PDB file of C-alpha atoms in Angstrom:
ATOM      1  CA  ASP C 282      41.681  12.648  11.970  1.00  0.00           C
ATOM      2  CA  THR C 283      38.117  11.581  12.694  1.00  0.00           C
ATOM      3  CA  ALA C 284      35.776  14.561  13.060  1.00  0.00           C
ATOM      4  CA  VAL C 285      32.945  12.833  14.918  1.00  0.00           C
ATOM      5  CA  SER C 286      33.600   9.472  16.538  1.00  0.00           C
ATOM      6  CA  GLN C 287      31.294   7.069  18.327  1.00  0.00           C
ATOM      7  CA  THR C 288      31.867   4.009  20.477  1.00  0.00           C
ATOM      8  CA  PRO C 289      31.017   1.241  20.328  1.00  0.00           C
ATOM      9  CA  LYS C 290      30.387   0.531  16.645  1.00  0.00           C
ATOM     10  CA  TYR C 291      28.189  -2.430  17.544  1.00  0.00           C
ATOM     11  CA  LEU C 292      26.245  -3.096  20.744  1.00  0.00           C
ATOM     12  CA  VAL C 293      24.277  -6.276  21.427  1.00  0.00           C
ATOM     13  CA  THR C 294      22.447  -6.501  24.724  1.00  0.00           C
ATOM     14  CA  GLN C 295      19.493  -8.023  26.505  1.00  0.00           C
ATOM     15  CA  MET C 296      16.126  -6.407  27.018  1.00  0.00           C
ATOM     16  CA  GLY C 297      15.932  -4.529  30.304  1.00  0.00           C
ATOM     17  CA  ASN C 298      19.630  -3.626  30.446  1.00  0.00           C
ATOM     18  CA  ASP C 299      21.029  -0.099  30.676  1.00  0.00           C
ATOM     19  CA  LYS C 300      23.648   0.951  28.137  1.00  0.00           C
ATOM     20  CA  SER C 301      25.577   4.013  26.998  1.00  0.00           C
ATOM     21  CA  ILE C 302      26.949   5.166  23.657  1.00  0.00           C
ATOM     22  CA  LYS C 303      29.786   7.674  23.611  1.00  0.00           C
ATOM     23  CA  CYS C 304      30.316  10.465  21.104  1.00  0.00           C
ATOM     24  CA  GLU C 305      33.194  12.880  20.652  1.00  0.00           C
ATOM     25  CA  GLN C 306      33.776  15.650  18.115  1.00  0.00           C
ATOM     26  CA  ASN C 307      37.070  17.441  17.471  1.00  0.00           C
ATOM     27  CA  LEU C 308      35.622  20.153  15.238  1.00  0.00           C
ATOM     28  CA  GLY C 309      35.188  22.738  17.957  1.00  0.00           C
ATOM     29  CA  HIS C 310      31.447  22.821  17.339  1.00  0.00           C
ATOM     30  CA  ASP C 311      29.017  24.190  19.878  1.00  0.00           C
ATOM     31  CA  THR C 312      26.080  21.917  19.115  1.00  0.00           C
ATOM     32  CA  MET C 313      25.731  18.148  19.123  1.00  0.00           C
ATOM     33  CA  TYR C 314      22.864  15.845  18.232  1.00  0.00           C
ATOM     34  CA  TRP C 315      21.652  12.304  18.523  1.00  0.00           C
ATOM     35  CA  TYR C 316      19.645  10.636  15.754  1.00  0.00           C
ATOM     36  CA  LYS C 317      17.973   7.240  15.473  1.00  0.00           C
ATOM     37  CA  GLN C 318      17.837   5.459  12.107  1.00  0.00           C
ATOM     38  CA  ASP C 319      15.371   2.588  11.939  1.00  0.00           C
ATOM     39  CA  SER C 320      15.413  -0.492   9.715  1.00  0.00           C
ATOM     40  CA  LYS C 321      13.667   1.443   6.934  1.00  0.00           C
ATOM     41  CA  LYS C 322      16.512   3.992   7.000  1.00  0.00           C
ATOM     42  CA  PHE C 323      14.303   6.747   8.381  1.00  0.00           C
ATOM     43  CA  LEU C 324      16.566   9.166  10.257  1.00  0.00           C
ATOM     44  CA  LYS C 325      14.899  10.877  13.195  1.00  0.00           C
ATOM     45  CA  ILE C 326      16.272  13.576  15.488  1.00  0.00           C
ATOM     46  CA  MET C 327      16.277  12.679  19.166  1.00  0.00           C
ATOM     47  CA  PHE C 328      18.130  15.545  20.844  1.00  0.00           C
ATOM     48  CA  SER C 329      19.829  18.809  20.020  1.00  0.00           C
ATOM     49  CA  TYR C 330      22.210  20.106  22.674  1.00  0.00           C
ATOM     50  CA  ASN C 331      24.605  22.976  23.184  1.00  0.00           C
ATOM     51  CA  ASN C 332      25.924  24.739  26.232  1.00  0.00           C
ATOM     52  CA  LYS C 333      22.784  26.803  26.411  1.00  0.00           C
ATOM     53  CA  GLU C 334      19.932  24.411  25.966  1.00  0.00           C
ATOM     54  CA  LEU C 335      18.771  20.869  25.446  1.00  0.00           C
ATOM     55  CA  ILE C 336      16.061  20.400  22.880  1.00  0.00           C
ATOM     56  CA  ILE C 337      14.250  17.101  23.190  1.00  0.00           C
ATOM     57  CA  ASN C 338      12.132  15.614  20.451  1.00  0.00           C
ATOM     58  CA  GLU C 339       8.832  15.059  22.238  1.00  0.00           C
ATOM     59  CA  THR C 340       8.482  11.550  20.850  1.00  0.00           C
ATOM     60  CA  VAL C 341      11.644  10.289  22.570  1.00  0.00           C
ATOM     61  CA  PRO C 342      10.935   8.143  25.666  1.00  0.00           C
ATOM     62  CA  ASN C 343      12.423   9.432  28.906  1.00  0.00           C
ATOM     63  CA  ARG C 344      14.450   6.208  29.106  1.00  0.00           C
ATOM     64  CA  PHE C 345      16.825   8.016  26.754  1.00  0.00           C
ATOM     65  CA  SER C 346      18.977  10.771  28.204  1.00  0.00           C
ATOM     66  CA  PRO C 347      21.931  12.717  26.773  1.00  0.00           C
ATOM     67  CA  LYS C 348      24.847  13.568  29.041  1.00  0.00           C
ATOM     68  CA  SER C 349      27.481  16.115  28.108  1.00  0.00           C
ATOM     69  CA  PRO C 350      30.621  16.194  30.279  1.00  0.00           C
ATOM     70  CA  ASP C 351      32.074  18.951  28.091  1.00  0.00           C
ATOM     71  CA  LYS C 352      31.493  20.700  24.784  1.00  0.00           C
ATOM     72  CA  ALA C 353      33.263  17.996  22.759  1.00  0.00           C
ATOM     73  CA  HIS C 354      31.281  15.065  24.132  1.00  0.00           C
ATOM     74  CA  LEU C 355      27.635  14.045  24.125  1.00  0.00           C
ATOM     75  CA  ASN C 356      26.908  10.566  25.405  1.00  0.00           C
ATOM     76  CA  LEU C 357      23.593   8.775  25.110  1.00  0.00           C
ATOM     77  CA  HIS C 358      22.296   6.746  28.057  1.00  0.00           C
ATOM     78  CA  ILE C 359      19.464   4.305  27.569  1.00  0.00           C
ATOM     79  CA  ASN C 360      17.693   2.685  30.508  1.00  0.00           C
ATOM     80  CA  SER C 361      15.545  -0.432  30.486  1.00  0.00           C
ATOM     81  CA  LEU C 362      16.240  -1.293  26.863  1.00  0.00           C
ATOM     82  CA  GLU C 363      13.344  -2.548  24.775  1.00  0.00           C
ATOM     83  CA  LEU C 364      13.245  -4.555  21.548  1.00  0.00           C
ATOM     84  CA  GLY C 365      12.030  -1.478  19.662  1.00  0.00           C
ATOM     85  CA  ASP C 366      15.189   0.388  20.602  1.00  0.00           C
ATOM     86  CA  SER C 367      17.136  -1.714  18.095  1.00  0.00           C
ATOM     87  CA  ALA C 368      18.396   0.703  15.459  1.00  0.00           C
ATOM     88  CA  VAL C 369      21.479   2.577  14.321  1.00  0.00           C
ATOM     89  CA  TYR C 370      22.190   5.640  16.454  1.00  0.00           C
ATOM     90  CA  PHE C 371      24.111   8.540  14.955  1.00  0.00           C
ATOM     91  CA  CYS C 372      25.816  11.367  16.744  1.00  0.00           C
ATOM     92  CA  ALA C 373      26.339  14.623  14.854  1.00  0.00           C
ATOM     93  CA  SER C 374      27.661  18.113  15.458  1.00  0.00           C
ATOM     94  CA  SER C 375      27.322  21.537  13.886  1.00  0.00           C
ATOM     95  CA  ARG C 376      28.648  25.009  14.438  1.00  0.00           C
ATOM     96  CA  ASP C 377      25.484  26.342  16.034  1.00  0.00           C
ATOM     97  CA  LEU C 378      21.975  25.380  17.061  1.00  0.00           C
ATOM     98  CA  SER C 379      20.199  26.571  13.947  1.00  0.00           C
ATOM     99  CA  GLY C 380      18.722  23.465  12.408  1.00  0.00           C
ATOM    100  CA  GLY C 381      19.409  23.437   8.712  1.00  0.00           C
ATOM    101  CA  ALA C 382      21.452  26.605   8.549  1.00  0.00           C
ATOM    102  CA  TYR C 383      24.716  24.789   9.186  1.00  0.00           C
ATOM    103  CA  GLU C 384      26.266  21.598   7.904  1.00  0.00           C
ATOM    104  CA  GLN C 385      25.921  18.705  10.297  1.00  0.00           C
ATOM    105  CA  PHE C 386      28.815  16.291  10.569  1.00  0.00           C
ATOM    106  CA  PHE C 387      27.800  12.754  11.427  1.00  0.00           C
ATOM    107  CA  GLY C 388      29.623  10.000  13.212  1.00  0.00           C
ATOM    108  CA  PRO C 389      29.836   6.476  11.760  1.00  0.00           C
ATOM    109  CA  GLY C 390      26.884   5.219  13.804  1.00  0.00           C
ATOM    110  CA  THR C 391      26.348   2.621  16.534  1.00  0.00           C
ATOM    111  CA  ARG C 392      24.261  -0.397  15.635  1.00  0.00           C
ATOM    112  CA  LEU C 393      22.268  -1.377  18.722  1.00  0.00           C
ATOM    113  CA  THR C 394      20.604  -4.771  18.822  1.00  0.00           C
ATOM    114  CA  VAL C 395      18.334  -5.600  21.732  1.00  0.00           C
ATOM    115  CA  LEU C 396      17.593  -9.313  22.197  1.00  0.00           C
TER     116      LEU C 396
ATOM    117  CA  THR K  61       3.110  12.000   8.463  1.00  0.00           C
ATOM    118  CA  GLN K  62       6.567  13.117   7.434  1.00  0.00           C
ATOM    119  CA  LEU K  63       7.372  16.764   7.052  1.00  0.00           C
ATOM    120  CA  LEU K  64       9.437  15.911   3.966  1.00  0.00           C
ATOM    121  CA  GLU K  65       8.286  13.339   1.428  1.00  0.00           C
ATOM    122  CA  GLN K  66      10.896  11.866  -0.864  1.00  0.00           C
ATOM    123  CA  SER K  67      10.262   9.976  -4.089  1.00  0.00           C
ATOM    124  CA  PRO K  68      10.994   7.487  -5.333  1.00  0.00           C
ATOM    125  CA  GLN K  69      11.866   5.442  -2.262  1.00  0.00           C
ATOM    126  CA  PHE K  70      13.949   3.013  -4.325  1.00  0.00           C
ATOM    127  CA  LEU K  71      15.650   3.404  -7.678  1.00  0.00           C
ATOM    128  CA  SER K  72      17.747   0.855  -9.529  1.00  0.00           C
ATOM    129  CA  ILE K  73      19.292   1.966 -12.811  1.00  0.00           C
ATOM    130  CA  GLN K  74      22.091   1.112 -15.208  1.00  0.00           C
ATOM    131  CA  GLU K  75      25.333   3.027 -15.361  1.00  0.00           C
ATOM    132  CA  GLY K  76      25.044   5.994 -17.712  1.00  0.00           C
ATOM    133  CA  GLU K  77      21.353   6.676 -17.130  1.00  0.00           C
ATOM    134  CA  ASN K  78      19.963   9.936 -15.789  1.00  0.00           C
ATOM    135  CA  LEU K  79      17.690  10.179 -12.766  1.00  0.00           C
ATOM    136  CA  THR K  80      15.793  12.681 -10.639  1.00  0.00           C
ATOM    137  CA  VAL K  81      14.934  12.430  -6.957  1.00  0.00           C
ATOM    138  CA  TYR K  82      12.251  14.631  -5.429  1.00  0.00           C
ATOM    139  CA  CYS K  83      11.736  16.102  -1.967  1.00  0.00           C
ATOM    140  CA  ASN K  84       8.336  17.652  -1.326  1.00  0.00           C
ATOM    141  CA  SER K  85       6.563  19.347   1.549  1.00  0.00           C
ATOM    142  CA  SER K  86       3.579  21.561   2.281  1.00  0.00           C
ATOM    143  CA  SER K  87       5.805  23.707   4.513  1.00  0.00           C
ATOM    144  CA  VAL K  88       8.025  26.603   3.499  1.00  0.00           C
ATOM    145  CA  PHE K  89      11.673  26.299   4.493  1.00  0.00           C
ATOM    146  CA  SER K  90      14.391  28.883   4.944  1.00  0.00           C
ATOM    147  CA  SER K  91      16.902  26.358   3.614  1.00  0.00           C
ATOM    148  CA  LEU K  92      17.087  22.742   2.555  1.00  0.00           C
ATOM    149  CA  GLN K  93      19.978  20.314   2.572  1.00  0.00           C
ATOM    150  CA  TRP K  94      20.793  17.145   0.657  1.00  0.00           C
ATOM    151  CA  TYR K  95      22.906  14.410   2.232  1.00  0.00           C
ATOM    152  CA  ARG K  96      24.254  11.124   0.904  1.00  0.00           C
ATOM    153  CA  GLN K  97      24.717   8.120   3.147  1.00  0.00           C
ATOM    154  CA  GLU K  98      26.753   5.070   2.192  1.00  0.00           C
ATOM    155  CA  PRO K  99      26.323   1.691   3.911  1.00  0.00           C
ATOM    156  CA  GLY K 100      27.881   1.570   7.369  1.00  0.00           C
ATOM    157  CA  GLU K 101      28.540   5.297   7.465  1.00  0.00           C
ATOM    158  CA  GLY K 102      26.841   8.484   8.562  1.00  0.00           C
ATOM    159  CA  PRO K 103      25.237  10.965   6.133  1.00  0.00           C
ATOM    160  CA  VAL K 104      27.524  13.475   4.422  1.00  0.00           C
ATOM    161  CA  LEU K 105      26.324  16.874   3.272  1.00  0.00           C
ATOM    162  CA  LEU K 106      26.193  17.407  -0.495  1.00  0.00           C
ATOM    163  CA  VAL K 107      24.627  20.857  -0.723  1.00  0.00           C
ATOM    164  CA  THR K 108      22.535  23.491   1.020  1.00  0.00           C
ATOM    165  CA  VAL K 109      20.026  25.532  -1.001  1.00  0.00           C
ATOM    166  CA  VAL K 110      18.687  28.757   0.409  1.00  0.00           C
ATOM    167  CA  THR K 111      17.044  30.915  -2.259  1.00  0.00           C
ATOM    168  CA  GLY K 112      13.773  30.019  -4.006  1.00  0.00           C
ATOM    169  CA  GLY K 113      14.529  28.868  -7.558  1.00  0.00           C
ATOM    170  CA  GLU K 114      18.197  28.369  -6.756  1.00  0.00           C
ATOM    171  CA  VAL K 115      20.139  25.825  -8.806  1.00  0.00           C
ATOM    172  CA  LYS K 116      23.433  24.382  -7.606  1.00  0.00           C
ATOM    173  CA  LYS K 117      25.699  21.995  -9.451  1.00  0.00           C
ATOM    174  CA  LEU K 118      28.157  19.528  -7.977  1.00  0.00           C
ATOM    175  CA  LYS K 119      29.861  17.775 -10.894  1.00  0.00           C
ATOM    176  CA  ARG K 120      27.149  15.514 -12.368  1.00  0.00           C
ATOM    177  CA  LEU K 121      24.632  16.385  -9.615  1.00  0.00           C
ATOM    178  CA  THR K 122      22.208  19.291 -10.056  1.00  0.00           C
ATOM    179  CA  PHE K 123      20.141  20.511  -7.121  1.00  0.00           C
ATOM    180  CA  GLN K 124      17.156  22.812  -7.423  1.00  0.00           C
ATOM    181  CA  PHE K 125      15.143  24.568  -4.727  1.00  0.00           C
ATOM    182  CA  GLY K 126      11.515  25.266  -5.661  1.00  0.00           C
ATOM    183  CA  ASP K 127      10.424  28.834  -6.238  1.00  0.00           C
ATOM    184  CA  ALA K 128       8.135  28.660  -3.201  1.00  0.00           C
ATOM    185  CA  ARG K 129      10.852  26.972  -1.098  1.00  0.00           C
ATOM    186  CA  LYS K 130       8.594  23.987  -0.406  1.00  0.00           C
ATOM    187  CA  ASP K 131      10.311  21.393  -2.551  1.00  0.00           C
ATOM    188  CA  SER K 132      13.609  20.413  -4.071  1.00  0.00           C
ATOM    189  CA  SER K 133      15.002  18.031  -6.641  1.00  0.00           C
ATOM    190  CA  LEU K 134      18.276  16.265  -7.230  1.00  0.00           C
ATOM    191  CA  HIS K 135      19.181  15.307 -10.791  1.00  0.00           C
ATOM    192  CA  ILE K 136      22.100  13.019 -11.560  1.00  0.00           C
ATOM    193  CA  THR K 137      23.456  12.892 -15.090  1.00  0.00           C
ATOM    194  CA  ALA K 138      25.175   9.771 -16.420  1.00  0.00           C
ATOM    195  CA  ALA K 139      24.969   7.915 -13.120  1.00  0.00           C
ATOM    196  CA  GLN K 140      27.945   5.832 -12.029  1.00  0.00           C
ATOM    197  CA  PRO K 141      28.198   2.908  -9.587  1.00  0.00           C
ATOM    198  CA  GLY K 142      29.922   5.264  -7.159  1.00  0.00           C
ATOM    199  CA  ASP K 143      26.669   7.237  -6.912  1.00  0.00           C
ATOM    200  CA  THR K 144      25.029   4.287  -5.169  1.00  0.00           C
ATOM    201  CA  GLY K 145      23.738   5.218  -1.733  1.00  0.00           C
ATOM    202  CA  LEU K 146      20.890   6.661   0.298  1.00  0.00           C
ATOM    203  CA  TYR K 147      20.007  10.254  -0.615  1.00  0.00           C
ATOM    204  CA  LEU K 148      18.346  12.284   2.114  1.00  0.00           C
ATOM    205  CA  CYS K 149      16.833  15.726   2.023  1.00  0.00           C
ATOM    206  CA  ALA K 150      16.627  17.669   5.287  1.00  0.00           C
ATOM    207  CA  ALA K 151      15.209  20.964   6.506  1.00  0.00           C
ATOM    208  CA  ASP K 152      14.572  22.936   9.674  1.00  0.00           C
ATOM    209  CA  ASN K 153      11.637  22.022  11.852  1.00  0.00           C
ATOM    210  CA  ASN K 154       9.192  24.840  12.466  1.00  0.00           C
ATOM    211  CA  ALA K 155      11.134  26.030  15.508  1.00  0.00           C
ATOM    212  CA  GLY K 156      14.343  26.278  13.504  1.00  0.00           C
ATOM    213  CA  ASN K 157      16.400  24.337  16.023  1.00  0.00           C
ATOM    214  CA  MET K 158      16.294  20.800  14.669  1.00  0.00           C
ATOM    215  CA  LEU K 159      16.880  19.137  11.350  1.00  0.00           C
ATOM    216  CA  THR K 160      14.068  16.959   9.966  1.00  0.00           C
ATOM    217  CA  PHE K 161      14.951  14.368   7.352  1.00  0.00           C
ATOM    218  CA  GLY K 162      12.910  12.947   4.530  1.00  0.00           C
ATOM    219  CA  GLY K 163      12.422   9.208   4.224  1.00  0.00           C
ATOM    220  CA  GLY K 164      15.304   8.894   1.770  1.00  0.00           C
ATOM    221  CA  THR K 165      15.791   7.507  -1.724  1.00  0.00           C
ATOM    222  CA  ARG K 166      17.875   4.378  -2.029  1.00  0.00           C
ATOM    223  CA  LEU K 167      19.760   4.500  -5.319  1.00  0.00           C
ATOM    224  CA  MET K 168      21.582   1.583  -6.864  1.00  0.00           C
ATOM    225  CA  VAL K 169      23.577   2.095 -10.035  1.00  0.00           C
ATOM    226  CA  LYS K 170      24.535  -1.142 -11.741  1.00  0.00           C
ATOM    227  CA  PRO K 171      27.682  -1.359 -13.875  1.00  0.00           C
TER     228      PRO K 171
END
């Protein structure tokens, strides 16, 4: 059974389009995250979210928005895609919103390519 | 500037050699984690260190947390090709609600 799953695995799209990436976790965790990993493999937090609060990394453009229909899902919507948005996006979950106190379980990633 | 600086960025060694990867910061952390990421997959937690000076062993991997809780090291003994991957250290941001990752060390172990 996959703990954290993401769809699609690959996403190729044109500049200016709007796209979504879905994430689901079956671990019963309260907190989910979105990360962006650039071509140099630098992994950067974008959002932390649980049923109490959304924490946004201040460097994330407001074209990016997380949407959580329920505790097991955290989808990432991106509007007006730009070339610089090309990266691998990882969803993750953990038991609680405490940063490094708990293990984070990562999904397999979604490779987004903006042409 | 990154909160966590990892060195070296790249490391290519022969099977059987030993190596050490470093994770340094000017900040004090309540805990620090090490993850390994293989190509096409997400990072997987290896260990969490909490106490200053703590040493944890995971088979041939030895993790140490600095006495001042500002730095950590990962030592691999007799590296094997299966150890190949991206090693990432991670720690809380100052607010304690997000995980900040170091730049990573890409390790390749040649047979």
